[in-house]
Short mmCIF file of C-alpha atoms and ligand atoms in Angstrom, two decimals:
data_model
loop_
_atom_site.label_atom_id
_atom_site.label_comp_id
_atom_site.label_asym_id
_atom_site.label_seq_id
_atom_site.Cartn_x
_atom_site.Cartn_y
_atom_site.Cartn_z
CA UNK A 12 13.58 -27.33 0.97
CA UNK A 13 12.79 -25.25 4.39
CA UNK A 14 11.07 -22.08 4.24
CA UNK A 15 14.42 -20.31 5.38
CA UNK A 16 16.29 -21.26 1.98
CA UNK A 17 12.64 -20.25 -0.35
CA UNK A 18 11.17 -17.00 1.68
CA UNK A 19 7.98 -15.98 0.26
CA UNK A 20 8.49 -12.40 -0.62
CA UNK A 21 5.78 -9.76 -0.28
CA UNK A 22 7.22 -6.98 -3.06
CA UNK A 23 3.99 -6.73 -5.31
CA UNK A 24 -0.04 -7.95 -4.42
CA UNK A 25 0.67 -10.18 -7.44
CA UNK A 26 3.01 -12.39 -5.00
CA UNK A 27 0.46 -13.92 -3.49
CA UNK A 28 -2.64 -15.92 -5.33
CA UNK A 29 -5.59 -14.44 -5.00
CA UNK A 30 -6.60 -16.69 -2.53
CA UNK A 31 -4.02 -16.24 -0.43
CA UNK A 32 -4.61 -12.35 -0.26
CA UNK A 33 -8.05 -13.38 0.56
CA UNK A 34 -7.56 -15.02 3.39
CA UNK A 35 -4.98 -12.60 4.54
CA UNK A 36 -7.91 -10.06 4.20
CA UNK A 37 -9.84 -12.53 6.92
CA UNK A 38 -7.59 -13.20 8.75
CA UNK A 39 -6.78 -9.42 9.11
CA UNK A 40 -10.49 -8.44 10.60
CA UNK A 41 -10.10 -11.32 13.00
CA UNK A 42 -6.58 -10.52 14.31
CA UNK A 43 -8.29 -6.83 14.74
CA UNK A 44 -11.23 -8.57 16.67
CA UNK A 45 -8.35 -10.24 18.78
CA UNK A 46 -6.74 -7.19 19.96
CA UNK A 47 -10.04 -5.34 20.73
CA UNK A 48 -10.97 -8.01 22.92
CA UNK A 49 -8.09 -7.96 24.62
CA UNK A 50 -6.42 -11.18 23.65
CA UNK A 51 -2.63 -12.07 23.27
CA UNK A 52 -1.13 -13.52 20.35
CA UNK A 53 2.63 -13.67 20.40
CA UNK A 54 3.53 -16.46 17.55
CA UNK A 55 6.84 -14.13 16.18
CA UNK A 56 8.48 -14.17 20.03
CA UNK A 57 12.23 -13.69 19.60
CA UNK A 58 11.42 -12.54 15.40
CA UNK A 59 13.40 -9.17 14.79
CA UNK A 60 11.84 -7.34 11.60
CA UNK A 61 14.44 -5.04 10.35
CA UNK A 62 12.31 -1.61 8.89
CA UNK A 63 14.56 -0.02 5.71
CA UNK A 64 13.86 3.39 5.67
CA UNK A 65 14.85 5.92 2.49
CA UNK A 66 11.74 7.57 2.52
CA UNK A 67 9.69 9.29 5.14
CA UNK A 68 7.09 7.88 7.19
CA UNK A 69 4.51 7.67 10.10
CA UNK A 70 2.00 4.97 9.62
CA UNK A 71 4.10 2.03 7.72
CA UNK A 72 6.71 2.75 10.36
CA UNK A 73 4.31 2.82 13.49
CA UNK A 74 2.15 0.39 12.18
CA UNK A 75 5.03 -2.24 11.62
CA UNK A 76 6.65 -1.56 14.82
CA UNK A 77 3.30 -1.59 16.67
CA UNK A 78 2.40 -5.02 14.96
CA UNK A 79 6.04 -6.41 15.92
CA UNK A 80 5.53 -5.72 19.72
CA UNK A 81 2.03 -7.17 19.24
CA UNK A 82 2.94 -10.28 17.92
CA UNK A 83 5.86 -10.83 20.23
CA UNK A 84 8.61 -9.89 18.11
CA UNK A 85 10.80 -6.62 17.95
CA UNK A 86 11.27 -4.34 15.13
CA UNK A 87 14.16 -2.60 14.01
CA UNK A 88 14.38 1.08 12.65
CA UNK A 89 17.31 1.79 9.81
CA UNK A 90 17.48 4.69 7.76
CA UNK A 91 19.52 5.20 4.73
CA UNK A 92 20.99 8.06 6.54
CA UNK A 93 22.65 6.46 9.30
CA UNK A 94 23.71 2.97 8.04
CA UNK A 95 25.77 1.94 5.33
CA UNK A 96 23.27 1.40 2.89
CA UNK A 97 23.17 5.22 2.32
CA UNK A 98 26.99 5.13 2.50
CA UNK A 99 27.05 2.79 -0.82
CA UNK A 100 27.38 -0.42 0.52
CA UNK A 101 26.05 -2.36 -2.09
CA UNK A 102 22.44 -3.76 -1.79
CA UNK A 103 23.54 -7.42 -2.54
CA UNK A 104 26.26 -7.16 0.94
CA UNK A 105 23.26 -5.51 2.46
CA UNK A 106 20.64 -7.95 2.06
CA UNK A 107 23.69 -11.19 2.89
CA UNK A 108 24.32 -9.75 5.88
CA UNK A 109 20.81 -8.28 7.35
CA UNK A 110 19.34 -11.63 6.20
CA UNK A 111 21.56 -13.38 8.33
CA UNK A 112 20.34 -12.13 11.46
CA UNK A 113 16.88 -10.97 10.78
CA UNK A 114 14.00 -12.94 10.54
CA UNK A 115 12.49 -10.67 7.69
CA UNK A 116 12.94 -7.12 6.25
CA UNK A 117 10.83 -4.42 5.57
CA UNK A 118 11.80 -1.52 2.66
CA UNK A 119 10.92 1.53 1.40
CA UNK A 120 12.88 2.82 -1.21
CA UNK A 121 12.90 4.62 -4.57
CA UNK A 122 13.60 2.21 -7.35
CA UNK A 123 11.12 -0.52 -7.70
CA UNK A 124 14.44 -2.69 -9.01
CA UNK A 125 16.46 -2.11 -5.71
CA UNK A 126 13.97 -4.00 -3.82
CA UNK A 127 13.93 -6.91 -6.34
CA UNK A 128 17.79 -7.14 -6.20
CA UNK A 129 17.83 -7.09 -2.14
CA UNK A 130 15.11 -9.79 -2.07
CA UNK A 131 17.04 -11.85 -4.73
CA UNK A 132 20.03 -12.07 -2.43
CA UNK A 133 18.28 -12.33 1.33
CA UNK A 134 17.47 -15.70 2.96
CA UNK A 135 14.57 -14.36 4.77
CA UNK A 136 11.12 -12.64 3.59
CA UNK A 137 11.33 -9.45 2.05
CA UNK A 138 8.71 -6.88 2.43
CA UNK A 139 8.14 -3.92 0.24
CA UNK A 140 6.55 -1.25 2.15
CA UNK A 141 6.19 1.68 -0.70
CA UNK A 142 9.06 1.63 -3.86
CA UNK A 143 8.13 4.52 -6.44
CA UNK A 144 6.83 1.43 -8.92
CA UNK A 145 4.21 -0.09 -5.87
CA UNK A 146 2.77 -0.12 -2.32
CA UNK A 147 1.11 -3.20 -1.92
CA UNK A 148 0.57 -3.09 1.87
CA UNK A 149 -1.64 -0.58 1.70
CA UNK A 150 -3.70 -2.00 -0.51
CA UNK A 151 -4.08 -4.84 2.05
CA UNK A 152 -5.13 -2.28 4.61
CA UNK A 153 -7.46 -0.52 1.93
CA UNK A 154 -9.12 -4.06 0.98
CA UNK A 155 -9.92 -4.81 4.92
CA UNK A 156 -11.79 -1.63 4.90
CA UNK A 157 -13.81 -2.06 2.25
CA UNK A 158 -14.38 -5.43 3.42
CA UNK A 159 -14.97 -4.34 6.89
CA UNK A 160 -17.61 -1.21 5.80
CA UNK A 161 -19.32 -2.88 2.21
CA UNK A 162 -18.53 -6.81 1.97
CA UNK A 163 -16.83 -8.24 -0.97
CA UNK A 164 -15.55 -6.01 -3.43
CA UNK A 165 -15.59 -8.60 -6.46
CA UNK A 166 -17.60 -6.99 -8.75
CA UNK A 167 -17.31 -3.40 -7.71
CA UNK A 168 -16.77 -0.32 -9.55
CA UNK A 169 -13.54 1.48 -8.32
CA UNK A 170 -12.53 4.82 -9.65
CA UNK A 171 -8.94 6.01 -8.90
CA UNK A 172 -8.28 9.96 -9.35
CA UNK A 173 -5.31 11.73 -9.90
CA UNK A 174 -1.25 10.11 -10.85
CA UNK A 175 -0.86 7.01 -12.09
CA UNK A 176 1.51 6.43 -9.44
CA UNK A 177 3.06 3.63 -7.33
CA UNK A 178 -0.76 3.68 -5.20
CA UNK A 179 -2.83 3.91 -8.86
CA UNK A 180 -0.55 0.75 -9.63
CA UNK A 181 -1.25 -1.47 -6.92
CA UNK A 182 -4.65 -0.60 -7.43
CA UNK A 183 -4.41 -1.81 -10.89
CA UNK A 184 -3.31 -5.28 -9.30
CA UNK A 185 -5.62 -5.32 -6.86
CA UNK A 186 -8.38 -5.30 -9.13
CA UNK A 187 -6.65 -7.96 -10.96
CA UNK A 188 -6.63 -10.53 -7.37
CA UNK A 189 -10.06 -8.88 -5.72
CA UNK A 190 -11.69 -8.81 -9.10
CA UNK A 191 -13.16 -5.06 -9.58
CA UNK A 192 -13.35 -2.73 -12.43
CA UNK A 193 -11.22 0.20 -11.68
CA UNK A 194 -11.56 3.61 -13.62
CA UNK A 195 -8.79 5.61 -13.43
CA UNK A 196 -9.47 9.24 -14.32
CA UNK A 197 -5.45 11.40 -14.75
CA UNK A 198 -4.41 14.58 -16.89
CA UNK A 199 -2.68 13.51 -20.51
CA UNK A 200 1.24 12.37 -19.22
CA UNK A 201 0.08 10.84 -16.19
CA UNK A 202 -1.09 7.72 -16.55
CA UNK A 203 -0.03 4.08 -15.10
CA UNK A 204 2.87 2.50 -15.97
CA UNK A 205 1.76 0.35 -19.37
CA UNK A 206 3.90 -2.72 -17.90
CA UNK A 207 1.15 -2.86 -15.03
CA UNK A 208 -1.94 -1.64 -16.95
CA UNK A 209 -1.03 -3.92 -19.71
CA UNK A 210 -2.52 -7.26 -17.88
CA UNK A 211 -4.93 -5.79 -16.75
CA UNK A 212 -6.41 -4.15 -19.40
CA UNK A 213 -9.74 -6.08 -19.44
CA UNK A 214 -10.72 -4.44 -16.19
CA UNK A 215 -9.02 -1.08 -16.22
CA UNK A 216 -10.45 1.56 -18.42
CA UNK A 217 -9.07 5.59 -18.32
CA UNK A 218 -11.48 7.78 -18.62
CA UNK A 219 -10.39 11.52 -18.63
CA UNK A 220 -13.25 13.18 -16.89
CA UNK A 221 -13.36 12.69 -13.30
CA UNK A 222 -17.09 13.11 -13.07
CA UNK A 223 -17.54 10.86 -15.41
CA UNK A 224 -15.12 8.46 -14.26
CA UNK A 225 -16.75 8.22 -10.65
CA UNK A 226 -20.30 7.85 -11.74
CA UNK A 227 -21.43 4.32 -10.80
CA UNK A 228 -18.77 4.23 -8.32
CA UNK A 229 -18.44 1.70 -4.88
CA UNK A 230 -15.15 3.29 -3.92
CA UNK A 231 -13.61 7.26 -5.05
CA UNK A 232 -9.34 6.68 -4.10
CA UNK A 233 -6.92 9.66 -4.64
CA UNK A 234 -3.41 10.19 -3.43
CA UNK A 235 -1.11 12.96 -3.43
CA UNK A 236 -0.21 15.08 -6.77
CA UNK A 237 3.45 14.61 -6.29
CA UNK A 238 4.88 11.90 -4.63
CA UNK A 239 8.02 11.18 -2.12
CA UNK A 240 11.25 12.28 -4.34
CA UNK A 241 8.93 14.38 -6.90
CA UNK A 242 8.94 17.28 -4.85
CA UNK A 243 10.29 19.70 -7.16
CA UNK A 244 7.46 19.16 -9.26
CA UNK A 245 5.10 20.37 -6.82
CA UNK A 246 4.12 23.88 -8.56
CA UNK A 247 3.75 21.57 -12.26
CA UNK A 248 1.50 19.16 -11.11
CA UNK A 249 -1.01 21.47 -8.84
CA UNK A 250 -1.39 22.89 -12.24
CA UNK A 251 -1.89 19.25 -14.13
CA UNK A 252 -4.50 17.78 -11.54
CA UNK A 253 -6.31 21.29 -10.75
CA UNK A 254 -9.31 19.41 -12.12
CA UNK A 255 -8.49 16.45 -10.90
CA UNK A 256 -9.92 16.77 -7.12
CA UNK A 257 -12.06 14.74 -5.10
CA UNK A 258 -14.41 16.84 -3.74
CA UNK A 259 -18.68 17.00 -3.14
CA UNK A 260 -19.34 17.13 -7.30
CA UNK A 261 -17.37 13.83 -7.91
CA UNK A 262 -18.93 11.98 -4.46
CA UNK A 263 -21.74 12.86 -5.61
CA UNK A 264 -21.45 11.36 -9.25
CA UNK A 265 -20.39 8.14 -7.58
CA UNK A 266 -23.27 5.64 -6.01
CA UNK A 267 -24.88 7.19 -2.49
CA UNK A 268 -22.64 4.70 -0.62
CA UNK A 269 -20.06 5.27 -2.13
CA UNK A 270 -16.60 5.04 -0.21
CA UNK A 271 -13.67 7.90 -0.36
CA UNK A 272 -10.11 6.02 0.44
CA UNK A 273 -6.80 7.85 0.41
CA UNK A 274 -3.72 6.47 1.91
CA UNK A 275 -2.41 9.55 3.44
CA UNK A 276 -0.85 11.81 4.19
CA UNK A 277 -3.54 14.02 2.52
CA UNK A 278 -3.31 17.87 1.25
CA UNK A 279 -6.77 19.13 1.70
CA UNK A 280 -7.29 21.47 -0.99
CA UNK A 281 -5.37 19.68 -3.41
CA UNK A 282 -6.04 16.45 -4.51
CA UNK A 283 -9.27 16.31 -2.02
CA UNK A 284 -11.24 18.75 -0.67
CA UNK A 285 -11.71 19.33 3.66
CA UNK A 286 -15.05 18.49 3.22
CA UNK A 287 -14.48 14.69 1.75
CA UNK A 288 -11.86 13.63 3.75
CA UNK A 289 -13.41 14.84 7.44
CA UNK A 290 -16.79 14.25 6.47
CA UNK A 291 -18.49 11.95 9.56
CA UNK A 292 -18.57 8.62 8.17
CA UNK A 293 -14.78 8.66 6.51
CA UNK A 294 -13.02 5.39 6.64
CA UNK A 295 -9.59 7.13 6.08
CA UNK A 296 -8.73 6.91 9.90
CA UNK A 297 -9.72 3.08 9.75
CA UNK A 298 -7.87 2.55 6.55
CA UNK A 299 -4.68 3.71 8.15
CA UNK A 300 -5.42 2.15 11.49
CA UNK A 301 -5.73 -1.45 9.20
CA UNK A 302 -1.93 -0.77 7.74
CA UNK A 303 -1.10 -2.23 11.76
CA UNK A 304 -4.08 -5.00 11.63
CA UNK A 305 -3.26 -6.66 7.94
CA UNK A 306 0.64 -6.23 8.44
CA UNK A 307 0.56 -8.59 11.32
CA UNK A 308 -1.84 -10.89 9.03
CA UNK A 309 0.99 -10.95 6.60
CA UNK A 310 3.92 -11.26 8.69
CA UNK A 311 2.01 -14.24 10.19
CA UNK A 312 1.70 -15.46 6.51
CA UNK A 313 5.56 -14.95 6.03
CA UNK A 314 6.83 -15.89 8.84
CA UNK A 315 4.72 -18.88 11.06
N1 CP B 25 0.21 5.60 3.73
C1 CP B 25 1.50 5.53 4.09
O1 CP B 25 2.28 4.70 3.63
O2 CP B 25 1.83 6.44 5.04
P1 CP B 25 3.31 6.80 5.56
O3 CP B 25 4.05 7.43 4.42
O4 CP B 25 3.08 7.72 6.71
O5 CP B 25 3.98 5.52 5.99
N1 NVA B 26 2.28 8.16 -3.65
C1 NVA B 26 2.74 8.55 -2.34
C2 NVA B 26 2.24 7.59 -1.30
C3 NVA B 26 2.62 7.96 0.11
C4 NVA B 26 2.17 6.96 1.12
C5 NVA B 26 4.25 8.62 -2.34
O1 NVA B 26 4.89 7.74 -2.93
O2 NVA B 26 4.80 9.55 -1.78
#
């Protein structure tokens, strides 16, 4: 059967073997190296990626559309808000008909379900750039960094802090396919998903202090107290993760080399402290400057 009637999807890290991610990861820090040195690469010439918007965004957007033009291809915005899809038109119709003229399609949407039912019914690769469930591409981008700044991270010691959200998820599968311990240090009521810790309960440990939980540390990751669509829940949850910041005290607890990651956007004050995130050495800016690089890795993998 041709690729076109079996895409390869890209709605979870666990879509790929571990192998494969691996070598996505290398082949990310050499399409980087490319493009610094000034070399062009245009394999996706006449591709169109169609972007799915329901949520906000600046980097998967940019990054995307920057990797498109890169590549050779083109890149096409839609929002919920002015297309049908946020008129009703069912996701099934939606994923026929933007399938039949795109060469792959990118989403970000609420339901983690949604995503699933558009990829069952499109003839083309389906990419899931942030669902409330996961958001595996930034994991991609978060693994090249580490890789980039500390070599392998099999055997590792990563401590997440703060909701066990769509982010605290993927992280749970990443240390499933890059083979790291991951402590993940939440308030009572917001941990992980138990569908997603489940498998990966032989690596994943909760530990309610955060001081405690970052001791021994490679790599300190937060994210945002309340996430895209939670927003009424803002004034709850400053209250539920007021001890759950990353700040000096839990860097410290963590090994001297250790690595802060957060996937932004960030609210200093909140779930990390000014002096964390803009400290001299951060790798944030390179972590969301690698969204662009290990996109284009993977919509090589999907689509040459
Ligand atoms: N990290 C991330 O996905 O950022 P955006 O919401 O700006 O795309
Ligand atoms: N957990 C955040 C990630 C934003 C990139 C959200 O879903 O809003």
């Amino acid at each position: 059967m041709s690729k076109q009637n079996t895409p390869r999807h890209f709605l979870s890290l666990m879509d790929l073997t571990a192998e494969e991610l691996h070598t996505l990861i290398e082949r990310a820090i050499e399409l980087k190296r490319m493009l610094r040195a000034g070399e062009t690469y245009t394999p996706l010439t006449l591709k169109t990626l169609a972007m799915v918007f329901e949520k906000s965004s600046t980097r998967t957007r940019v990054s995307f559309e920057t990797g498109m033009t890169q590549l050779g291809g083109h890149a096409l915005f839609l929002s919920s808000a002015d297309t049908q899809l946020g008129r009703g038109e069912p996701i099934e119709d939606s994923a026929r008909v933007l399938s039949s003229m795109v060469d792959c399609v990118m989403i970000r949407t609420f339901e983690h379900e949604n995503i699933e039912r558009f990829a069952a019914h499109s003839k083309v690769p389906v990419i899931n750039a942030l669902t409330d469930l996961l958001h595996p591409c930034q994991l991609l981008a978060d693994m090249q960094t580490y890789f980039e700044h500390r070599g392998n991270i099999a055997g590792k010691t990563v401590t997440w802090v703060g909701d066990g959200n769509n982010m605290c998820h993927s992280y749970i599968n990443a240390a499933r396919q890059f083979d790291f311990k991951l402590n993940i240090t939440c308030p009572e009521g917001y941990e992980p998903d138990s569908t997603v810790l489940e498998p990966a309960k032989d690596r994943c440990e909760i530990i309610r202090n955060p001081l405690d939980a970052s001791s021994g540390s490679d790599l300190v990751v937060t994210d945002v107290w309340a996430s895209m669509g939670q927003e009424e829940e803002q004034a709850k949850r400053e209250k539920a993760f007021a001890n759950y910041q990353v700040n000096d005290a839990v860097m410290a607890a963590a090994n001297s080399d250790a690595l802060f990651m957060h996937c932004l956007p960030a609210h200093r004050g909140e779930e990390v402290s000014a002096s964390v995130i803009d400290r001299k050495d951060s790798v944030v800016w390179d972590e969301a400057e690698n969204r662009m690089h290990a996109q284009k890795a993977l919509l090589e993998f999907l689509l040459c």
